[in-house]
Amino acid sequence: MKFHSNGKFLITGEYMVLYGARALAIPLRSGQSMLIEESEQKNLIEWTVSDIRGKWFQASLSLPDFNILETTDHSKGLFLQKVLLAARELNPHFLSSDQGYWVDNLIEFERNWGMGSSSSFIANLSQWARVDPLDIHKRISSGSGYDIACALSEKPIIFHKTFEGHTIDKINWVPTYRKHMAFIYLGKKQDTNDSLEEFKHLDFKDQDLKRISGITDEFWLVNNEIDSISRIWEHEEIMARILKQSPIQDKLFRDFNGAVKSLGAWGGDFVLAVGKQKFKKIRKYFQSKGFNTILSWDDLIIEN
């Protein structure tokens, strides 16, 4: 068996998506694959994970109890065990026999890029276990689940967490100004769970929540870089006040001719730049600032 799920970027609604703001998220061309093969050794699952640089995690777990027998990273082994147990709770028949397996996972991007190595893994596992990936997510994470929804979507989504659960609206978003966009890795991987814990109790007003939702609804409908830039500035100003942090543009890119927006977690991972100039000049600007991982819309995004 083989499964594949997408990576993701959260374009609008970071942090506030947890409190019910609508958020715009996009699936990425790069994701993660999971190859599953039956092995001759009974009661054992051999698990490996590689990224574009090679193998970086390995574990052996007993079946059907998922005890960790051997691992190259104990904390990651515990996370794997936790996810497997959550899948078993949802489907008691999952990996319940003595059949052994080799499971090889390939992350198609640098794992430090924050593009969704965990969410794409959970989405793949849910397909194998035949359970809802968001049900696994609820058992192991305090996040909103937008990244899980993105992992199995072929289109950008508007994700909305509600009291009853969530809504996911697939949209057709291919910006007319995409040649004015760039995605830049800042070189500091943010741990999603740590970031969520740090900002678990935000001080904001109802009007802030409504406006972030409004910006989300407007952002994917604007048809030029100037209107996009103004929405980014407003979004960053609101979040800077709520998070009590300076926007990344104020910290590092004051002289950029356009707008720079944090994606997902503030302080690291990727930022989105929308410039009044086109991609080649935007890339040159960020290279002059010492940043070398600068990707275009066409490099990253699934288009349908």
Tab-separated table of C-alpha atoms in Angstrom:
chain	number	residue	atom	x	y	z
A	1	MET	CA	0.000	0.000	0.000
A	2	LYS	CA	1.098	3.562	-0.612
A	3	PHE	CA	-0.447	6.833	0.536
A	4	HIS	CA	0.422	10.469	-0.065
A	5	SER	CA	-0.636	13.705	1.658
A	6	ASN	CA	0.205	17.352	1.052
A	7	GLY	CA	2.279	19.839	2.939
A	8	LYS	CA	0.627	23.155	3.892
A	9	PHE	CA	0.978	26.871	4.459
A	10	LEU	CA	-1.369	28.914	6.643
A	11	ILE	CA	-1.757	32.234	4.837
A	12	THR	CA	-4.145	34.079	7.177
A	13	GLY	CA	-5.607	33.469	10.619
A	14	GLU	CA	-2.550	32.217	12.514
A	15	TYR	CA	-3.323	31.643	16.217
A	16	MET	CA	-6.785	33.188	15.826
A	17	VAL	CA	-7.980	30.120	13.921
A	18	LEU	CA	-7.975	28.381	17.322
A	19	TYR	CA	-10.621	30.812	18.553
A	20	GLY	CA	-12.951	30.566	15.561
A	21	ALA	CA	-11.477	32.960	13.025
A	22	ARG	CA	-11.751	31.863	9.414
A	23	ALA	CA	-8.324	31.045	8.019
A	24	LEU	CA	-6.943	30.631	4.508
A	25	ALA	CA	-4.646	27.648	4.026
A	26	ILE	CA	-3.070	26.169	0.921
A	27	PRO	CA	-1.894	22.618	0.157
A	28	LEU	CA	1.605	22.356	-1.257
A	29	ARG	CA	2.963	20.332	-4.120
A	30	SER	CA	5.487	18.717	-1.782
A	31	GLY	CA	4.160	16.443	0.926
A	32	GLN	CA	4.852	13.059	2.435
A	33	SER	CA	4.426	9.510	1.169
A	34	MET	CA	3.963	6.338	3.214
A	35	LEU	CA	4.883	2.943	1.734
A	36	ILE	CA	3.663	-0.117	3.656
A	37	GLU	CA	4.869	-3.652	3.015
A	38	GLU	CA	4.137	-6.864	4.871
A	39	SER	CA	7.205	-8.466	6.456
A	40	GLU	CA	7.971	-12.057	7.359
A	41	GLN	CA	8.694	-11.174	10.981
A	42	LYS	CA	5.535	-11.418	13.043
A	43	ASN	CA	4.423	-9.012	15.783
A	44	LEU	CA	6.825	-6.280	14.679
A	45	ILE	CA	6.534	-2.984	12.833
A	46	GLU	CA	9.713	-1.406	11.471
A	47	TRP	CA	9.294	2.335	10.884
A	48	THR	CA	11.630	4.654	8.975
A	49	VAL	CA	11.352	8.318	8.019
A	50	SER	CA	13.514	10.094	5.435
A	51	ASP	CA	13.519	13.582	3.995
A	52	ILE	CA	15.314	14.974	0.974
A	53	ARG	CA	18.632	14.696	2.847
A	54	GLY	CA	18.210	11.029	3.773
A	55	LYS	CA	17.001	8.853	6.637
A	56	TRP	CA	16.611	10.675	9.964
A	57	PHE	CA	14.367	8.502	12.135
A	58	GLN	CA	13.935	4.794	12.733
A	59	ALA	CA	11.949	2.780	15.261
A	60	SER	CA	10.894	-0.793	15.960
A	61	LEU	CA	7.628	-1.384	17.789
A	62	SER	CA	6.003	-4.616	18.908
A	63	LEU	CA	2.547	-5.559	17.716
A	64	PRO	CA	-0.194	-5.406	18.677
A	65	ASP	CA	0.723	-3.354	21.788
A	66	PHE	CA	2.989	-0.721	20.089
A	67	ASN	CA	5.731	-1.002	22.722
A	68	ILE	CA	8.907	0.766	21.576
A	69	LEU	CA	11.672	-1.809	21.243
A	70	GLU	CA	14.284	0.382	19.593
A	71	THR	CA	14.428	3.950	18.275
A	72	THR	CA	16.917	6.551	17.116
A	73	ASP	CA	14.949	9.329	18.867
A	74	HIS	CA	12.901	8.521	21.967
A	75	SER	CA	10.651	11.604	21.860
A	76	LYS	CA	9.755	10.974	18.223
A	77	GLY	CA	9.224	7.318	19.042
A	78	LEU	CA	6.742	8.302	21.739
A	79	PHE	CA	4.915	10.563	19.268
A	80	LEU	CA	4.669	7.710	16.768
A	81	GLN	CA	3.358	5.414	19.490
A	82	LYS	CA	0.797	8.034	20.549
A	83	VAL	CA	-0.546	8.418	17.007
A	84	LEU	CA	-0.723	4.656	16.457
A	85	LEU	CA	-2.628	4.208	19.717
A	86	ALA	CA	-5.051	6.980	18.747
A	87	ALA	CA	-5.725	5.235	15.425
A	88	ARG	CA	-6.290	1.952	17.279
A	89	GLU	CA	-8.803	3.628	19.594
A	90	LEU	CA	-10.763	4.742	16.542
A	91	ASN	CA	-10.432	1.428	14.721
A	92	PRO	CA	-9.825	-1.511	17.093
A	93	HIS	CA	-8.987	-3.767	14.134
A	94	PHE	CA	-6.033	-1.597	13.020
A	95	LEU	CA	-2.767	-3.567	13.348
A	96	SER	CA	-4.459	-5.985	15.741
A	97	SER	CA	-3.115	-9.230	14.234
A	98	ASP	CA	0.375	-10.711	14.412
A	99	GLN	CA	1.234	-9.632	10.840
A	100	GLY	CA	4.460	-7.604	10.732
A	101	TYR	CA	5.142	-4.570	8.535
A	102	TRP	CA	7.832	-2.364	7.073
A	103	VAL	CA	6.669	1.258	6.875
A	104	ASP	CA	8.833	3.726	4.947
A	105	ASN	CA	7.930	7.439	5.048
A	106	LEU	CA	9.427	10.027	2.711
A	107	ILE	CA	9.089	13.753	3.462
A	108	GLU	CA	9.489	15.616	0.180
A	109	PHE	CA	10.788	18.839	1.738
A	110	GLU	CA	13.297	19.865	4.376
A	111	ARG	CA	11.700	18.685	7.613
A	112	ASN	CA	12.757	21.925	9.344
A	113	TRP	CA	10.728	24.034	6.930
A	114	GLY	CA	7.490	23.742	8.890
A	115	MET	CA	5.469	22.588	5.887
A	116	GLY	CA	3.532	19.897	7.734
A	117	SER	CA	5.616	16.794	8.363
A	118	SER	CA	3.382	15.783	11.297
A	119	SER	CA	0.043	16.615	9.671
A	120	SER	CA	0.895	14.816	6.421
A	121	PHE	CA	2.029	11.791	8.449
A	122	ILE	CA	-1.264	11.721	10.388
A	123	ALA	CA	-3.234	12.093	7.160
A	124	ASN	CA	-1.373	9.156	5.614
A	125	LEU	CA	-1.797	6.973	8.675
A	126	SER	CA	-5.516	7.733	8.834
A	127	GLN	CA	-5.923	6.413	5.296
A	128	TRP	CA	-4.189	3.184	6.255
A	129	ALA	CA	-6.227	2.859	9.472
A	130	ARG	CA	-9.443	3.909	7.683
A	131	VAL	CA	-10.316	6.570	10.230
A	132	ASP	CA	-10.937	10.316	10.108
A	133	PRO	CA	-7.566	12.136	10.413
A	134	LEU	CA	-9.200	14.987	12.340
A	135	ASP	CA	-10.376	12.462	14.929
A	136	ILE	CA	-6.763	11.355	15.416
A	137	HIS	CA	-5.714	14.992	15.586
A	138	LYS	CA	-8.213	15.785	18.358
A	139	ARG	CA	-6.754	13.011	20.499
A	140	ILE	CA	-3.138	14.129	20.276
A	141	SER	CA	-3.051	17.908	19.630
A	142	SER	CA	-4.529	21.204	20.811
A	143	GLY	CA	-4.225	22.710	17.323
A	144	SER	CA	-7.128	23.711	15.106
A	145	GLY	CA	-6.689	20.913	12.573
A	146	TYR	CA	-6.449	23.179	9.506
A	147	ASP	CA	-3.184	21.458	8.549
A	148	ILE	CA	-4.839	18.039	8.593
A	149	ALA	CA	-7.638	19.364	6.375
A	150	CYS	CA	-5.048	20.780	3.970
A	151	ALA	CA	-3.124	17.514	3.809
A	152	LEU	CA	-5.980	15.759	2.021
A	153	SER	CA	-7.278	18.682	-0.053
A	154	GLU	CA	-6.436	19.295	-3.695
A	155	LYS	CA	-7.448	22.966	-3.400
A	156	PRO	CA	-6.884	25.888	-1.006
A	157	ILE	CA	-9.349	25.924	1.869
A	158	ILE	CA	-11.105	28.322	4.196
A	159	PHE	CA	-11.003	26.553	7.559
A	160	HIS	CA	-13.376	27.554	10.337
A	161	LYS	CA	-13.357	25.975	13.798
A	162	THR	CA	-16.831	26.030	15.380
A	163	PHE	CA	-18.417	24.893	18.628
A	164	GLU	CA	-19.848	21.903	16.784
A	165	GLY	CA	-16.582	21.015	15.058
A	166	HIS	CA	-15.324	22.743	11.917
A	167	THR	CA	-16.190	23.718	8.369
A	168	ILE	CA	-13.887	23.346	5.387
A	169	ASP	CA	-14.670	25.250	2.203
A	170	LYS	CA	-12.541	24.464	-0.843
A	171	ILE	CA	-11.849	27.497	-3.013
A	172	ASN	CA	-10.262	28.262	-6.365
A	173	TRP	CA	-7.414	30.604	-5.443
A	174	VAL	CA	-4.743	31.313	-8.033
A	175	PRO	CA	-3.762	34.971	-7.460
A	176	THR	CA	-3.495	37.091	-10.584
A	177	TYR	CA	-0.516	38.763	-8.896
A	178	ARG	CA	1.306	35.502	-8.041
A	179	LYS	CA	4.379	36.674	-9.973
A	180	HIS	CA	4.660	39.315	-7.248
A	181	MET	CA	4.768	36.699	-4.471
A	182	ALA	CA	7.645	34.890	-2.791
A	183	PHE	CA	7.956	32.479	0.131
A	184	ILE	CA	11.130	32.868	2.206
A	185	TYR	CA	12.466	30.517	4.889
A	186	LEU	CA	13.817	32.449	7.850
A	187	GLY	CA	15.939	29.560	9.107
A	188	LYS	CA	14.336	29.095	12.524
A	189	LYS	CA	12.010	26.110	12.795
A	190	GLN	CA	9.075	26.773	15.111
A	191	ASP	CA	7.622	23.926	17.163
A	192	THR	CA	3.892	24.178	16.530
A	193	ASN	CA	2.831	22.814	19.912
A	194	ASP	CA	5.275	25.061	21.795
A	195	SER	CA	4.032	28.068	19.828
A	196	LEU	CA	0.404	27.199	20.596
A	197	GLU	CA	1.149	26.827	24.301
A	198	GLU	CA	2.955	30.166	24.407
A	199	PHE	CA	-0.038	31.980	22.946
A	200	LYS	CA	-2.813	29.798	24.371
A	201	HIS	CA	-4.597	32.615	26.164
A	202	LEU	CA	-4.583	35.612	23.858
A	203	ASP	CA	-6.014	38.967	24.867
A	204	PHE	CA	-8.165	40.130	21.975
A	205	LYS	CA	-11.550	41.674	21.287
A	206	ASP	CA	-14.468	40.247	19.345
A	207	GLN	CA	-13.863	42.856	16.673
A	208	ASP	CA	-10.304	41.528	16.214
A	209	LEU	CA	-11.638	38.040	15.595
A	210	LYS	CA	-14.222	39.339	13.152
A	211	ARG	CA	-11.688	41.453	11.295
A	212	ILE	CA	-9.199	38.582	10.907
A	213	SER	CA	-12.062	36.538	9.440
A	214	GLY	CA	-12.931	39.469	7.202
A	215	ILE	CA	-9.357	39.790	5.958
A	216	THR	CA	-9.342	36.062	5.203
A	217	ASP	CA	-12.518	36.413	3.149
A	218	GLU	CA	-11.134	39.441	1.311
A	219	PHE	CA	-7.580	38.217	0.829
A	220	TRP	CA	-8.268	35.451	-1.632
A	221	LEU	CA	-10.623	37.664	-3.642
A	222	VAL	CA	-8.332	40.657	-4.250
A	223	ASN	CA	-6.959	40.746	-7.788
A	224	ASN	CA	-3.818	42.866	-7.515
A	225	GLU	CA	-0.693	43.119	-5.397
A	226	ILE	CA	-1.577	46.577	-3.987
A	227	ASP	CA	-4.800	45.371	-2.356
A	228	SER	CA	-3.025	42.241	-1.131
A	229	ILE	CA	-0.278	44.341	0.460
A	230	SER	CA	-2.798	46.492	2.326
A	231	ARG	CA	-4.569	43.387	3.728
A	232	ILE	CA	-1.254	41.938	4.883
A	233	TRP	CA	-0.309	45.156	6.680
A	234	GLU	CA	-3.650	45.240	8.462
A	235	HIS	CA	-3.445	41.568	9.435
A	236	GLU	CA	0.086	42.006	10.778
A	237	GLU	CA	-0.858	45.106	12.761
A	238	ILE	CA	-3.741	43.308	14.464
A	239	MET	CA	-1.657	40.246	15.296
A	240	ALA	CA	1.295	42.335	16.500
A	241	ARG	CA	-0.978	44.034	19.025
A	242	ILE	CA	-2.530	40.765	20.167
A	243	LEU	CA	0.786	38.874	20.405
A	244	LYS	CA	2.635	41.887	21.809
A	245	GLN	CA	5.375	41.406	19.233
A	246	SER	CA	6.724	43.515	16.416
A	247	PRO	CA	5.783	42.369	12.907
A	248	ILE	CA	8.568	40.560	11.089
A	249	GLN	CA	8.722	43.335	8.493
A	250	ASP	CA	9.451	45.914	11.186
A	251	LYS	CA	12.164	43.694	12.623
A	252	LEU	CA	13.996	42.656	9.455
A	253	PHE	CA	12.596	44.097	6.252
A	254	ARG	CA	11.618	47.747	6.799
A	255	ASP	CA	12.947	48.797	3.397
A	256	PHE	CA	11.084	46.104	1.415
A	257	ASN	CA	8.867	47.609	-1.265
A	258	GLY	CA	5.742	45.677	-0.368
A	259	ALA	CA	4.506	43.602	2.575
A	260	VAL	CA	5.992	40.673	4.489
A	261	LYS	CA	3.736	38.360	6.477
A	262	SER	CA	4.511	35.615	8.981
A	263	LEU	CA	2.989	32.269	8.052
A	264	GLY	CA	1.682	30.016	10.803
A	265	ALA	CA	3.995	30.612	13.773
A	266	TRP	CA	5.551	34.042	14.316
A	267	GLY	CA	9.321	34.208	14.551
A	268	GLY	CA	10.395	31.469	12.182
A	269	ASP	CA	9.465	29.053	9.442
A	270	PHE	CA	8.386	30.808	6.228
A	271	VAL	CA	7.147	34.299	5.481
A	272	LEU	CA	5.106	35.451	2.511
A	273	ALA	CA	6.338	38.522	0.643
A	274	VAL	CA	4.083	40.383	-1.773
A	275	GLY	CA	6.001	43.070	-3.625
A	276	LYS	CA	5.299	45.884	-6.013
A	277	GLN	CA	8.078	44.327	-8.071
A	278	LYS	CA	8.079	40.808	-9.532
A	279	PHE	CA	9.640	37.625	-8.180
A	280	LYS	CA	13.166	38.009	-9.579
A	281	LYS	CA	13.622	41.393	-7.893
A	282	ILE	CA	11.987	40.153	-4.695
A	283	ARG	CA	14.399	37.216	-4.642
A	284	LYS	CA	17.356	39.540	-5.162
A	285	TYR	CA	16.215	41.691	-2.221
A	286	PHE	CA	15.993	38.774	0.207
A	287	GLN	CA	19.273	37.308	-1.012
A	288	SER	CA	20.886	40.649	-0.197
A	289	LYS	CA	19.559	40.183	3.359
A	290	GLY	CA	21.252	36.791	3.636
A	291	PHE	CA	18.276	34.509	2.983
A	292	ASN	CA	18.801	31.776	0.410
A	293	THR	CA	15.619	29.676	0.458
A	294	ILE	CA	13.286	31.823	-1.641
A	295	LEU	CA	10.516	30.029	-3.488
A	296	SER	CA	7.927	31.187	-5.988
A	297	TRP	CA	4.232	30.334	-6.150
A	298	ASP	CA	4.951	27.981	-9.049
A	299	ASP	CA	7.660	26.199	-7.035
A	300	LEU	CA	5.275	25.333	-4.231
A	301	ILE	CA	1.602	25.401	-4.987
A	302	ILE	CA	-0.705	22.760	-6.414
A	303	GLU	CA	-2.758	24.309	-9.218
A	304	ASN	CA	-5.997	22.808	-10.447
